[in-house]
PDB file of C-alpha atoms in Angstrom:
ATOM      1  CA  MET A   1     -25.063  32.964   6.041  1.00  0.00           C
ATOM      2  CA  THR A   2     -23.699  30.950   3.110  1.00  0.00           C
ATOM      3  CA  ASN A   3     -25.572  28.080   1.521  1.00  0.00           C
ATOM      4  CA  LYS A   4     -23.137  25.575   2.999  1.00  0.00           C
ATOM      5  CA  GLU A   5     -23.419  27.042   6.494  1.00  0.00           C
ATOM      6  CA  ARG A   6     -27.208  27.055   6.233  1.00  0.00           C
ATOM      7  CA  VAL A   7     -27.346  23.394   5.210  1.00  0.00           C
ATOM      8  CA  ILE A   8     -24.855  22.201   7.827  1.00  0.00           C
ATOM      9  CA  ASN A   9     -26.647  24.157  10.545  1.00  0.00           C
ATOM     10  CA  ALA A  10     -29.944  22.580   9.512  1.00  0.00           C
ATOM     11  CA  ILE A  11     -28.385  19.124   9.702  1.00  0.00           C
ATOM     12  CA  GLU A  12     -26.772  19.762  13.071  1.00  0.00           C
ATOM     13  CA  GLY A  13     -29.751  21.506  14.633  1.00  0.00           C
ATOM     14  CA  LYS A  14     -28.151  24.935  14.862  1.00  0.00           C
ATOM     15  CA  ARG A  15     -29.700  28.318  14.059  1.00  0.00           C
ATOM     16  CA  VAL A  16     -30.457  29.102  10.412  1.00  0.00           C
ATOM     17  CA  ASP A  17     -31.373  32.466   8.922  1.00  0.00           C
ATOM     18  CA  HIS A  18     -34.046  30.628   6.954  1.00  0.00           C
ATOM     19  CA  VAL A  19     -34.868  27.045   6.050  1.00  0.00           C
ATOM     20  CA  PRO A  20     -32.535  25.764   3.297  1.00  0.00           C
ATOM     21  CA  MET A  21     -34.001  24.089   0.253  1.00  0.00           C
ATOM     22  CA  THR A  22     -33.005  21.394  -2.191  1.00  0.00           C
ATOM     23  CA  PHE A  23     -34.588  20.084  -5.369  1.00  0.00           C
ATOM     24  CA  SER A  24     -33.292  18.034  -8.273  1.00  0.00           C
ATOM     25  CA  ILE A  25     -34.296  16.866 -11.729  1.00  0.00           C
ATOM     26  CA  HIS A  26     -33.124  14.195 -14.120  1.00  0.00           C
ATOM     27  CA  PHE A  27     -31.605  16.248 -16.909  1.00  0.00           C
ATOM     28  CA  PRO A  28     -32.502  15.338 -20.514  1.00  0.00           C
ATOM     29  CA  LYS A  29     -30.273  12.528 -21.807  1.00  0.00           C
ATOM     30  CA  GLU A  30     -28.471  14.782 -24.258  1.00  0.00           C
ATOM     31  CA  VAL A  31     -27.209  16.964 -21.380  1.00  0.00           C
ATOM     32  CA  ALA A  32     -26.971  14.352 -18.608  1.00  0.00           C
ATOM     33  CA  PHE A  33     -23.433  13.126 -19.268  1.00  0.00           C
ATOM     34  CA  GLY A  34     -19.944  14.547 -19.573  1.00  0.00           C
ATOM     35  CA  ASP A  35     -19.278  18.271 -19.891  1.00  0.00           C
ATOM     36  CA  ALA A  36     -22.894  18.906 -20.872  1.00  0.00           C
ATOM     37  CA  ALA A  37     -23.948  17.504 -17.498  1.00  0.00           C
ATOM     38  CA  VAL A  38     -21.491  19.792 -15.717  1.00  0.00           C
ATOM     39  CA  LYS A  39     -23.157  22.792 -17.358  1.00  0.00           C
ATOM     40  CA  SER A  40     -26.633  21.405 -16.572  1.00  0.00           C
ATOM     41  CA  HIS A  41     -25.792  21.183 -12.877  1.00  0.00           C
ATOM     42  CA  LEU A  42     -24.166  24.614 -12.698  1.00  0.00           C
ATOM     43  CA  ASP A  43     -27.093  26.252 -14.496  1.00  0.00           C
ATOM     44  CA  PHE A  44     -29.639  24.525 -12.260  1.00  0.00           C
ATOM     45  CA  TYR A  45     -27.823  25.611  -9.108  1.00  0.00           C
ATOM     46  CA  LYS A  46     -27.480  29.197 -10.299  1.00  0.00           C
ATOM     47  CA  ASN A  47     -31.001  29.644 -11.639  1.00  0.00           C
ATOM     48  CA  THR A  48     -33.111  27.885  -8.987  1.00  0.00           C
ATOM     49  CA  GLY A  49     -31.721  29.219  -5.714  1.00  0.00           C
ATOM     50  CA  VAL A  50     -31.205  25.764  -4.209  1.00  0.00           C
ATOM     51  CA  ASP A  51     -28.864  25.588  -1.222  1.00  0.00           C
ATOM     52  CA  ILE A  52     -27.471  22.176  -2.155  1.00  0.00           C
ATOM     53  CA  MET A  53     -25.584  21.186  -5.288  1.00  0.00           C
ATOM     54  CA  LYS A  54     -27.043  17.700  -5.717  1.00  0.00           C
ATOM     55  CA  ILE A  55     -24.918  15.868  -8.249  1.00  0.00           C
ATOM     56  CA  MET A  56     -27.031  13.385 -10.165  1.00  0.00           C
ATOM     57  CA  ASN A  57     -25.732   9.921 -11.014  1.00  0.00           C
ATOM     58  CA  GLU A  58     -26.752   8.548 -14.394  1.00  0.00           C
ATOM     59  CA  ASN A  59     -23.550   6.468 -14.649  1.00  0.00           C
ATOM     60  CA  LEU A  60     -25.145   3.207 -13.576  1.00  0.00           C
ATOM     61  CA  VAL A  61     -23.693  -0.259 -13.030  1.00  0.00           C
ATOM     62  CA  PRO A  62     -23.237  -1.470 -16.639  1.00  0.00           C
ATOM     63  CA  GLN A  63     -25.756  -3.664 -18.400  1.00  0.00           C
ATOM     64  CA  PHE A  64     -25.072  -7.416 -18.180  1.00  0.00           C
ATOM     65  CA  GLU A  65     -24.498  -9.111 -21.543  1.00  0.00           C
ATOM     66  CA  LYS A  66     -27.582 -11.352 -21.412  1.00  0.00           C
ATOM     67  CA  TYR A  67     -30.085 -12.180 -18.696  1.00  0.00           C
ATOM     68  CA  HIS A  68     -30.755 -15.914 -18.543  1.00  0.00           C
ATOM     69  CA  GLY A  69     -32.570 -16.385 -15.269  1.00  0.00           C
ATOM     70  CA  ILE A  70     -31.828 -15.791 -11.604  1.00  0.00           C
ATOM     71  CA  SER A  71     -28.405 -17.449 -11.802  1.00  0.00           C
ATOM     72  CA  SER A  72     -27.306 -14.357 -13.760  1.00  0.00           C
ATOM     73  CA  TRP A  73     -26.903 -12.478 -10.491  1.00  0.00           C
ATOM     74  CA  GLY A  74     -24.164 -14.882  -9.500  1.00  0.00           C
ATOM     75  CA  GLU A  75     -22.233 -13.936 -12.640  1.00  0.00           C
ATOM     76  CA  LEU A  76     -21.973 -10.183 -12.114  1.00  0.00           C
ATOM     77  CA  PRO A  77     -18.353  -9.042 -12.512  1.00  0.00           C
ATOM     78  CA  LYS A  78     -16.402  -7.274  -9.816  1.00  0.00           C
ATOM     79  CA  HIS A  79     -15.591  -3.616 -10.364  1.00  0.00           C
ATOM     80  CA  THR A  80     -12.642  -1.379  -9.586  1.00  0.00           C
ATOM     81  CA  VAL A  81     -12.134   2.354  -9.416  1.00  0.00           C
ATOM     82  CA  LYS A  82     -10.776   2.184 -12.979  1.00  0.00           C
ATOM     83  CA  ASP A  83     -14.104   1.052 -14.457  1.00  0.00           C
ATOM     84  CA  ALA A  84     -15.494   3.518 -16.994  1.00  0.00           C
ATOM     85  CA  PHE A  85     -18.818   4.164 -15.237  1.00  0.00           C
ATOM     86  CA  ILE A  86     -17.077   4.989 -11.956  1.00  0.00           C
ATOM     87  CA  GLN A  87     -14.505   7.211 -13.645  1.00  0.00           C
ATOM     88  CA  ALA A  88     -17.254   9.039 -15.544  1.00  0.00           C
ATOM     89  CA  GLN A  89     -19.094   9.834 -12.320  1.00  0.00           C
ATOM     90  CA  LEU A  90     -15.943  10.926 -10.504  1.00  0.00           C
ATOM     91  CA  ASP A  91     -14.963  13.143 -13.437  1.00  0.00           C
ATOM     92  CA  LEU A  92     -18.406  14.770 -13.347  1.00  0.00           C
ATOM     93  CA  ILE A  93     -18.148  15.405  -9.610  1.00  0.00           C
ATOM     94  CA  LYS A  94     -14.636  16.843  -9.842  1.00  0.00           C
ATOM     95  CA  LYS A  95     -15.527  19.239 -12.652  1.00  0.00           C
ATOM     96  CA  ILE A  96     -18.665  20.438 -10.870  1.00  0.00           C
ATOM     97  CA  ILE A  97     -16.764  21.044  -7.638  1.00  0.00           C
ATOM     98  CA  ASP A  98     -13.962  22.854  -9.473  1.00  0.00           C
ATOM     99  CA  GLN A  99     -16.404  25.183 -11.250  1.00  0.00           C
ATOM    100  CA  SER A 100     -18.835  25.855  -8.405  1.00  0.00           C
ATOM    101  CA  PRO A 101     -18.953  28.920  -6.159  1.00  0.00           C
ATOM    102  CA  ASP A 102     -17.125  28.848  -2.854  1.00  0.00           C
ATOM    103  CA  GLU A 103     -19.150  27.655   0.125  1.00  0.00           C
ATOM    104  CA  THR A 104     -21.270  25.268  -1.941  1.00  0.00           C
ATOM    105  CA  PHE A 105     -22.634  22.176  -0.198  1.00  0.00           C
ATOM    106  CA  PHE A 106     -22.006  19.213  -2.515  1.00  0.00           C
ATOM    107  CA  LEU A 107     -24.325  16.217  -2.307  1.00  0.00           C
ATOM    108  CA  GLY A 108     -23.344  13.112  -4.246  1.00  0.00           C
ATOM    109  CA  THR A 109     -25.887  10.508  -5.322  1.00  0.00           C
ATOM    110  CA  LEU A 110     -25.600   6.791  -4.632  1.00  0.00           C
ATOM    111  CA  HIS A 111     -28.033   4.156  -5.857  1.00  0.00           C
ATOM    112  CA  GLY A 112     -28.596   1.667  -3.042  1.00  0.00           C
ATOM    113  CA  THR A 113     -28.511  -2.107  -2.838  1.00  0.00           C
ATOM    114  CA  LEU A 114     -31.599  -3.016  -4.813  1.00  0.00           C
ATOM    115  CA  ALA A 115     -31.413  -0.321  -7.488  1.00  0.00           C
ATOM    116  CA  SER A 116     -27.770  -1.094  -8.214  1.00  0.00           C
ATOM    117  CA  MET A 117     -28.501  -4.833  -8.324  1.00  0.00           C
ATOM    118  CA  ILE A 118     -31.232  -4.465 -10.932  1.00  0.00           C
ATOM    119  CA  HIS A 119     -29.549  -1.855 -13.149  1.00  0.00           C
ATOM    120  CA  PRO A 120     -27.495  -4.481 -15.063  1.00  0.00           C
ATOM    121  CA  PHE A 121     -30.650  -6.381 -16.083  1.00  0.00           C
ATOM    122  CA  GLU A 122     -33.500  -3.864 -16.169  1.00  0.00           C
ATOM    123  CA  PRO A 123     -32.877  -2.656 -19.761  1.00  0.00           C
ATOM    124  CA  GLN A 124     -33.320  -6.222 -21.026  1.00  0.00           C
ATOM    125  CA  ILE A 125     -36.394  -7.413 -19.145  1.00  0.00           C
ATOM    126  CA  GLY A 126     -38.127  -4.287 -17.837  1.00  0.00           C
ATOM    127  CA  TYR A 127     -38.614  -2.773 -14.403  1.00  0.00           C
ATOM    128  CA  GLU A 128     -41.455  -4.854 -12.962  1.00  0.00           C
ATOM    129  CA  GLU A 129     -40.031  -8.092 -14.329  1.00  0.00           C
ATOM    130  CA  VAL A 130     -36.572  -7.413 -12.898  1.00  0.00           C
ATOM    131  CA  ARG A 131     -38.092  -6.612  -9.503  1.00  0.00           C
ATOM    132  CA  MET A 132     -39.865  -9.975  -9.452  1.00  0.00           C
ATOM    133  CA  GLU A 133     -36.764 -11.811 -10.665  1.00  0.00           C
ATOM    134  CA  HIS A 134     -34.681 -10.085  -7.992  1.00  0.00           C
ATOM    135  CA  LEU A 135     -37.125 -11.285  -5.336  1.00  0.00           C
ATOM    136  CA  LYS A 136     -37.111 -14.774  -6.832  1.00  0.00           C
ATOM    137  CA  CYS A 137     -33.316 -14.854  -6.785  1.00  0.00           C
ATOM    138  CA  PHE A 138     -33.253 -14.020  -3.085  1.00  0.00           C
ATOM    139  CA  ARG A 139     -35.780 -16.740  -2.288  1.00  0.00           C
ATOM    140  CA  GLU A 140     -34.511 -19.474  -4.582  1.00  0.00           C
ATOM    141  CA  ASN A 141     -30.794 -18.879  -5.161  1.00  0.00           C
ATOM    142  CA  LYS A 142     -29.391 -17.295  -2.021  1.00  0.00           C
ATOM    143  CA  LYS A 143     -25.807 -18.004  -3.070  1.00  0.00           C
ATOM    144  CA  ALA A 144     -26.108 -16.007  -6.309  1.00  0.00           C
ATOM    145  CA  TYR A 145     -27.978 -13.241  -4.507  1.00  0.00           C
ATOM    146  CA  THR A 146     -25.368 -12.897  -1.779  1.00  0.00           C
ATOM    147  CA  GLU A 147     -22.492 -12.839  -4.270  1.00  0.00           C
ATOM    148  CA  ALA A 148     -24.181 -10.075  -6.265  1.00  0.00           C
ATOM    149  CA  ALA A 149     -25.098  -8.029  -3.198  1.00  0.00           C
ATOM    150  CA  LYS A 150     -21.521  -8.161  -1.933  1.00  0.00           C
ATOM    151  CA  ILE A 151     -20.137  -7.096  -5.318  1.00  0.00           C
ATOM    152  CA  ILE A 152     -22.560  -4.172  -5.446  1.00  0.00           C
ATOM    153  CA  THR A 153     -21.739  -3.149  -1.878  1.00  0.00           C
ATOM    154  CA  ASP A 154     -17.998  -3.230  -2.555  1.00  0.00           C
ATOM    155  CA  THR A 155     -18.498  -1.220  -5.755  1.00  0.00           C
ATOM    156  CA  MET A 156     -20.568   1.466  -4.060  1.00  0.00           C
ATOM    157  CA  ILE A 157     -18.051   1.743  -1.227  1.00  0.00           C
ATOM    158  CA  ILE A 158     -15.361   2.483  -3.829  1.00  0.00           C
ATOM    159  CA  LEU A 159     -17.537   5.329  -5.076  1.00  0.00           C
ATOM    160  CA  ILE A 160     -18.186   6.549  -1.519  1.00  0.00           C
ATOM    161  CA  GLU A 161     -14.478   6.658  -0.696  1.00  0.00           C
ATOM    162  CA  GLU A 162     -13.615   8.455  -3.934  1.00  0.00           C
ATOM    163  CA  MET A 163     -16.382  11.020  -3.468  1.00  0.00           C
ATOM    164  CA  ALA A 164     -15.018  11.844  -0.033  1.00  0.00           C
ATOM    165  CA  LYS A 165     -11.536  12.367  -1.492  1.00  0.00           C
ATOM    166  CA  LEU A 166     -12.966  14.838  -4.019  1.00  0.00           C
ATOM    167  CA  GLY A 167     -14.555  16.968  -1.314  1.00  0.00           C
ATOM    168  CA  VAL A 168     -18.195  15.889  -1.410  1.00  0.00           C
ATOM    169  CA  ASP A 169     -20.004  16.979   1.766  1.00  0.00           C
ATOM    170  CA  GLY A 170     -22.834  14.477   1.833  1.00  0.00           C
ATOM    171  CA  VAL A 171     -24.297  11.523  -0.026  1.00  0.00           C
ATOM    172  CA  TYR A 172     -27.927  11.113  -1.062  1.00  0.00           C
ATOM    173  CA  TYR A 173     -28.456   7.378  -0.596  1.00  0.00           C
ATOM    174  CA  ALA A 174     -31.471   6.087  -2.522  1.00  0.00           C
ATOM    175  CA  SER A 175     -32.808   2.992  -0.775  1.00  0.00           C
ATOM    176  CA  LEU A 176     -35.294   0.897  -2.717  1.00  0.00           C
ATOM    177  CA  GLY A 177     -37.169  -2.256  -1.737  1.00  0.00           C
ATOM    178  CA  ALA A 178     -39.417  -1.547   1.257  1.00  0.00           C
ATOM    179  CA  GLU A 179     -42.664  -1.754  -0.716  1.00  0.00           C
ATOM    180  CA  LYS A 180     -45.072  -4.068   1.078  1.00  0.00           C
ATOM    181  CA  ARG A 181     -45.858  -5.920  -2.156  1.00  0.00           C
ATOM    182  CA  TYR A 182     -42.397  -7.442  -2.487  1.00  0.00           C
ATOM    183  CA  PHE A 183     -40.287  -8.558   0.495  1.00  0.00           C
ATOM    184  CA  THR A 184     -41.600  -9.519   3.909  1.00  0.00           C
ATOM    185  CA  ASP A 185     -40.190  -7.587   6.866  1.00  0.00           C
ATOM    186  CA  GLN A 186     -37.696 -10.346   7.648  1.00  0.00           C
ATOM    187  CA  GLU A 187     -36.664 -10.735   4.013  1.00  0.00           C
ATOM    188  CA  PHE A 188     -36.138  -6.991   3.649  1.00  0.00           C
ATOM    189  CA  GLU A 189     -33.829  -6.917   6.650  1.00  0.00           C
ATOM    190  CA  GLU A 190     -31.658  -9.691   5.222  1.00  0.00           C
ATOM    191  CA  ALA A 191     -31.833  -8.876   1.512  1.00  0.00           C
ATOM    192  CA  ILE A 192     -31.728  -5.077   1.566  1.00  0.00           C
ATOM    193  CA  ALA A 193     -31.226  -3.434   4.951  1.00  0.00           C
ATOM    194  CA  SER A 194     -28.130  -5.398   5.930  1.00  0.00           C
ATOM    195  CA  TYR A 195     -26.295  -4.123   2.829  1.00  0.00           C
ATOM    196  CA  ASP A 196     -27.818  -0.628   2.864  1.00  0.00           C
ATOM    197  CA  LYS A 197     -26.516  -0.087   6.376  1.00  0.00           C
ATOM    198  CA  VAL A 198     -22.979  -1.097   5.421  1.00  0.00           C
ATOM    199  CA  MET A 199     -22.955   1.594   2.742  1.00  0.00           C
ATOM    200  CA  LEU A 200     -24.618   4.209   4.943  1.00  0.00           C
ATOM    201  CA  LYS A 201     -22.030   3.525   7.634  1.00  0.00           C
ATOM    202  CA  ALA A 202     -19.267   3.909   5.042  1.00  0.00           C
ATOM    203  CA  ILE A 203     -20.629   7.355   4.150  1.00  0.00           C
ATOM    204  CA  LYS A 204     -20.383   8.402   7.786  1.00  0.00           C
ATOM    205  CA  ASP A 205     -17.004   6.737   8.285  1.00  0.00           C
ATOM    206  CA  ASN A 206     -15.645   8.767   5.369  1.00  0.00           C
ATOM    207  CA  GLY A 207     -16.640  12.026   7.026  1.00  0.00           C
ATOM    208  CA  MET A 208     -19.718  12.855   4.952  1.00  0.00           C
ATOM    209  CA  TYR A 209     -23.325  13.521   5.909  1.00  0.00           C
ATOM    210  CA  SER A 210     -25.775  10.755   5.087  1.00  0.00           C
ATOM    211  CA  PHE A 211     -29.058  11.682   3.348  1.00  0.00           C
ATOM    212  CA  LEU A 212     -31.373   8.655   3.366  1.00  0.00           C
ATOM    213  CA  HIS A 213     -33.990   8.725   0.608  1.00  0.00           C
ATOM    214  CA  MET A 214     -36.631   6.002   0.843  1.00  0.00           C
ATOM    215  CA  CYS A 215     -37.859   5.345  -2.702  1.00  0.00           C
ATOM    216  CA  LYS A 216     -41.305   4.612  -4.120  1.00  0.00           C
ATOM    217  CA  ASP A 217     -44.763   4.281  -2.601  1.00  0.00           C
ATOM    218  CA  GLY A 218     -46.653   1.711  -0.559  1.00  0.00           C
ATOM    219  CA  LEU A 219     -43.690   1.444   1.803  1.00  0.00           C
ATOM    220  CA  ALA A 220     -43.566  -0.353   5.127  1.00  0.00           C
ATOM    221  CA  MET A 221     -41.846   2.665   6.675  1.00  0.00           C
ATOM    222  CA  ASP A 222     -41.238   0.931   9.984  1.00  0.00           C
ATOM    223  CA  ARG A 223     -38.612  -1.186   8.237  1.00  0.00           C
ATOM    224  CA  TYR A 224     -36.407   1.906   8.107  1.00  0.00           C
ATOM    225  CA  ARG A 225     -36.510   2.578  11.833  1.00  0.00           C
ATOM    226  CA  SER A 226     -33.196   0.767  12.319  1.00  0.00           C
ATOM    227  CA  TYR A 227     -31.556   2.958   9.666  1.00  0.00           C
ATOM    228  CA  ALA A 228     -31.722   5.989  11.961  1.00  0.00           C
ATOM    229  CA  ASP A 229     -28.287   5.331  13.447  1.00  0.00           C
ATOM    230  CA  TYR A 230     -26.737   5.739   9.991  1.00  0.00           C
ATOM    231  CA  ALA A 231     -28.676   8.750   8.656  1.00  0.00           C
ATOM    232  CA  ASP A 232     -28.337  12.476   9.285  1.00  0.00           C
ATOM    233  CA  VAL A 233     -31.182  13.512   6.981  1.00  0.00           C
ATOM    234  CA  VAL A 234     -34.266  11.508   5.971  1.00  0.00           C
ATOM    235  CA  ASN A 235     -36.540  11.962   2.962  1.00  0.00           C
ATOM    236  CA  TRP A 236     -39.497   9.936   1.703  1.00  0.00           C
ATOM    237  CA  GLY A 237     -42.716  10.265  -0.293  1.00  0.00           C
ATOM    238  CA  ILE A 238     -44.972  11.983   2.211  1.00  0.00           C
ATOM    239  CA  TYR A 239     -47.574  12.454  -0.529  1.00  0.00           C
ATOM    240  CA  GLU A 240     -47.302   8.847  -1.662  1.00  0.00           C
ATOM    241  CA  ASP A 241     -48.968   5.848  -0.021  1.00  0.00           C
ATOM    242  CA  THR A 242     -46.685   5.800   3.022  1.00  0.00           C
ATOM    243  CA  ASN A 243     -49.119   7.122   5.655  1.00  0.00           C
ATOM    244  CA  LEU A 244     -46.273   9.169   7.090  1.00  0.00           C
ATOM    245  CA  ASP A 245     -46.385  12.957   7.063  1.00  0.00           C
ATOM    246  CA  LEU A 246     -43.575  15.276   8.181  1.00  0.00           C
ATOM    247  CA  PHE A 247     -44.612  15.144  11.830  1.00  0.00           C
ATOM    248  CA  ALA A 248     -44.920  11.348  11.891  1.00  0.00           C
ATOM    249  CA  GLY A 249     -41.526  11.108  10.223  1.00  0.00           C
ATOM    250  CA  LYS A 250     -40.058  13.206  13.000  1.00  0.00           C
ATOM    251  CA  LYS A 251     -41.321  10.612  15.491  1.00  0.00           C
ATOM    252  CA  LEU A 252     -40.093   7.654  13.445  1.00  0.00           C
ATOM    253  CA  PHE A 253     -36.640   9.228  13.072  1.00  0.00           C
ATOM    254  CA  PRO A 254     -36.127  11.210  16.299  1.00  0.00           C
ATOM    255  CA  GLY A 255     -33.336  13.755  16.194  1.00  0.00           C
ATOM    256  CA  LYS A 256     -32.874  13.509  12.432  1.00  0.00           C
ATOM    257  CA  THR A 257     -33.211  16.375   9.998  1.00  0.00           C
ATOM    258  CA  ILE A 258     -36.314  16.035   7.853  1.00  0.00           C
ATOM    259  CA  MET A 259     -36.136  16.833   4.145  1.00  0.00           C
ATOM    260  CA  GLY A 260     -39.347  17.377   2.190  1.00  0.00           C
ATOM    261  CA  GLY A 261     -42.514  19.424   2.146  1.00  0.00           C
ATOM    262  CA  LEU A 262     -44.062  19.194  -1.317  1.00  0.00           C
ATOM    263  CA  ALA A 263     -45.200  16.495  -3.704  1.00  0.00           C
ATOM    264  CA  ASN A 264     -42.753  16.319  -6.580  1.00  0.00           C
ATOM    265  CA  ARG A 265     -44.974  15.852  -9.630  1.00  0.00           C
ATOM    266  CA  LYS A 266     -48.388  17.187  -8.652  1.00  0.00           C
ATOM    267  CA  GLY A 267     -49.955  20.023  -6.699  1.00  0.00           C
ATOM    268  CA  VAL A 268     -48.824  23.618  -6.291  1.00  0.00           C
ATOM    269  CA  ILE A 269     -45.211  23.034  -7.286  1.00  0.00           C
ATOM    270  CA  VAL A 270     -46.379  22.013 -10.756  1.00  0.00           C
ATOM    271  CA  ASP A 271     -49.485  24.082 -11.438  1.00  0.00           C
ATOM    272  CA  GLY A 272     -50.018  26.564  -8.598  1.00  0.00           C
ATOM    273  CA  SER A 273     -49.781  30.304  -9.097  1.00  0.00           C
ATOM    274  CA  LYS A 274     -46.838  32.149  -7.567  1.00  0.00           C
ATOM    275  CA  GLU A 275     -49.037  33.276  -4.693  1.00  0.00           C
ATOM    276  CA  GLU A 276     -50.473  29.805  -4.090  1.00  0.00           C
ATOM    277  CA  LEU A 277     -47.045  28.178  -4.137  1.00  0.00           C
ATOM    278  CA  GLN A 278     -45.454  30.725  -1.827  1.00  0.00           C
ATOM    279  CA  ASN A 279     -48.361  30.668   0.619  1.00  0.00           C
ATOM    280  CA  THR A 280     -48.185  26.870   0.767  1.00  0.00           C
ATOM    281  CA  VAL A 281     -44.440  26.931   1.410  1.00  0.00           C
ATOM    282  CA  LYS A 282     -44.778  29.512   4.175  1.00  0.00           C
ATOM    283  CA  GLN A 283     -47.588  27.576   5.846  1.00  0.00           C
ATOM    284  CA  ILE A 284     -45.597  24.336   5.832  1.00  0.00           C
ATOM    285  CA  VAL A 285     -42.644  26.048   7.517  1.00  0.00           C
ATOM    286  CA  LYS A 286     -44.891  27.790  10.049  1.00  0.00           C
ATOM    287  CA  ASP A 287     -46.558  24.479  10.916  1.00  0.00           C
ATOM    288  CA  PHE A 288     -43.433  22.315  11.019  1.00  0.00           C
ATOM    289  CA  GLY A 289     -40.903  24.835  12.276  1.00  0.00           C
ATOM    290  CA  LYS A 290     -37.435  25.813  11.090  1.00  0.00           C
ATOM    291  CA  ASP A 291     -35.492  23.428  13.317  1.00  0.00           C
ATOM    292  CA  LYS A 292     -33.725  20.520  11.578  1.00  0.00           C
ATOM    293  CA  PHE A 293     -35.677  21.010   8.369  1.00  0.00           C
ATOM    294  CA  ILE A 294     -34.552  21.128   4.738  1.00  0.00           C
ATOM    295  CA  PHE A 295     -37.337  22.109   2.373  1.00  0.00           C
ATOM    296  CA  GLY A 296     -37.721  19.861  -0.641  1.00  0.00           C
ATOM    297  CA  ALA A 297     -39.979  17.360  -2.364  1.00  0.00           C
ATOM    298  CA  ASP A 298     -40.785  13.663  -2.293  1.00  0.00           C
ATOM    299  CA  CYS A 299     -38.345  12.914  -5.116  1.00  0.00           C
ATOM    300  CA  THR A 300     -37.075  14.415  -8.386  1.00  0.00           C
ATOM    301  CA  LEU A 301     -39.162  17.128 -10.034  1.00  0.00           C
ATOM    302  CA  PRO A 302     -40.384  16.980 -13.649  1.00  0.00           C
ATOM    303  CA  THR A 303     -37.485  17.573 -16.026  1.00  0.00           C
ATOM    304  CA  GLU A 304     -39.367  20.372 -17.763  1.00  0.00           C
ATOM    305  CA  ILE A 305     -40.278  22.370 -14.632  1.00  0.00           C
ATOM    306  CA  PRO A 306     -39.519  26.102 -15.052  1.00  0.00           C
ATOM    307  CA  TYR A 307     -36.627  27.061 -12.785  1.00  0.00           C
ATOM    308  CA  GLU A 308     -38.472  30.253 -11.904  1.00  0.00           C
ATOM    309  CA  ARG A 309     -40.914  28.238  -9.801  1.00  0.00           C
ATOM    310  CA  LEU A 310     -38.097  27.123  -7.532  1.00  0.00           C
ATOM    311  CA  MET A 311     -36.945  30.711  -7.161  1.00  0.00           C
ATOM    312  CA  TRP A 312     -40.449  31.501  -5.912  1.00  0.00           C
ATOM    313  CA  ILE A 313     -39.971  28.895  -3.202  1.00  0.00           C
ATOM    314  CA  LYS A 314     -36.602  30.385  -2.264  1.00  0.00           C
ATOM    315  CA  GLU A 315     -38.226  33.813  -1.933  1.00  0.00           C
ATOM    316  CA  ALA A 316     -40.941  32.409   0.315  1.00  0.00           C
ATOM    317  CA  LEU A 317     -38.462  30.614   2.565  1.00  0.00           C
ATOM    318  CA  SER A 318     -36.412  33.778   2.997  1.00  0.00           C
ATOM    319  CA  GLU A 319     -39.520  35.568   4.247  1.00  0.00           C
ATOM    320  CA  VAL A 320     -40.557  33.040   6.923  1.00  0.00           C
TER     321      VAL A 320
END
């Protein structure tokens, strides 16, 4: 069974020879862009045994010239497919696809509503400050917020459509904003979910599989229940403060393929022996089952993790 067949079968609930796996890292900045990034991806895929070629996206919505308060969101420019950051990402995807083995499952990366809205301002004012300003904009300047959210949605849909044309099989959609400490349930539905779902639907409408990643910790996971209609695969921080393990996630998202298994920056994946890591992997699969399961982690792994450790996981999965 090829990697692509294994992944598609896991998504569609068909028989797999063993549970497929996927992991990713943020490559060091010096090899995260251009041709160096192509090589980084190809080397990672070859030397880790992952079943999915997850194509990272460091080509973010460009930085805004100067943040001057919440009205700045109403001044974000519109983007087209010709914009440099979009072209850079599409060029990366095309080169990776062209140089990858046959029967590779390609997974593009898309930063969701909130992440893409804060990227233009975060370098200037910092992460926590931009999160609070984003919330303030929604509550105090709805017109500016709505204009920005629509621009971001339109921009991401351009990227979705172009990824589909290049032959991408699925899109890893990183949704941010469900932390209990920011939006209320009602605010989240209006400010984040309504736009997230438009983009998730566009992924499906363009013939690709939708991988919903729910970012961060302290999440009100119930807010994502309505996303189920737009997701094929779901992934979240089961080892973070979400109070939702693999089995509970299966109940929250019935019929969806679950992706996860290990914490991403602590525990056996980081410091366990080969035997400890492999025994843990085998036990997780035995407990959860092989049906509609893609083995992975809560989020990206440490950049410096030895690739050999992921090969150990691949070996363990092939033996269950």
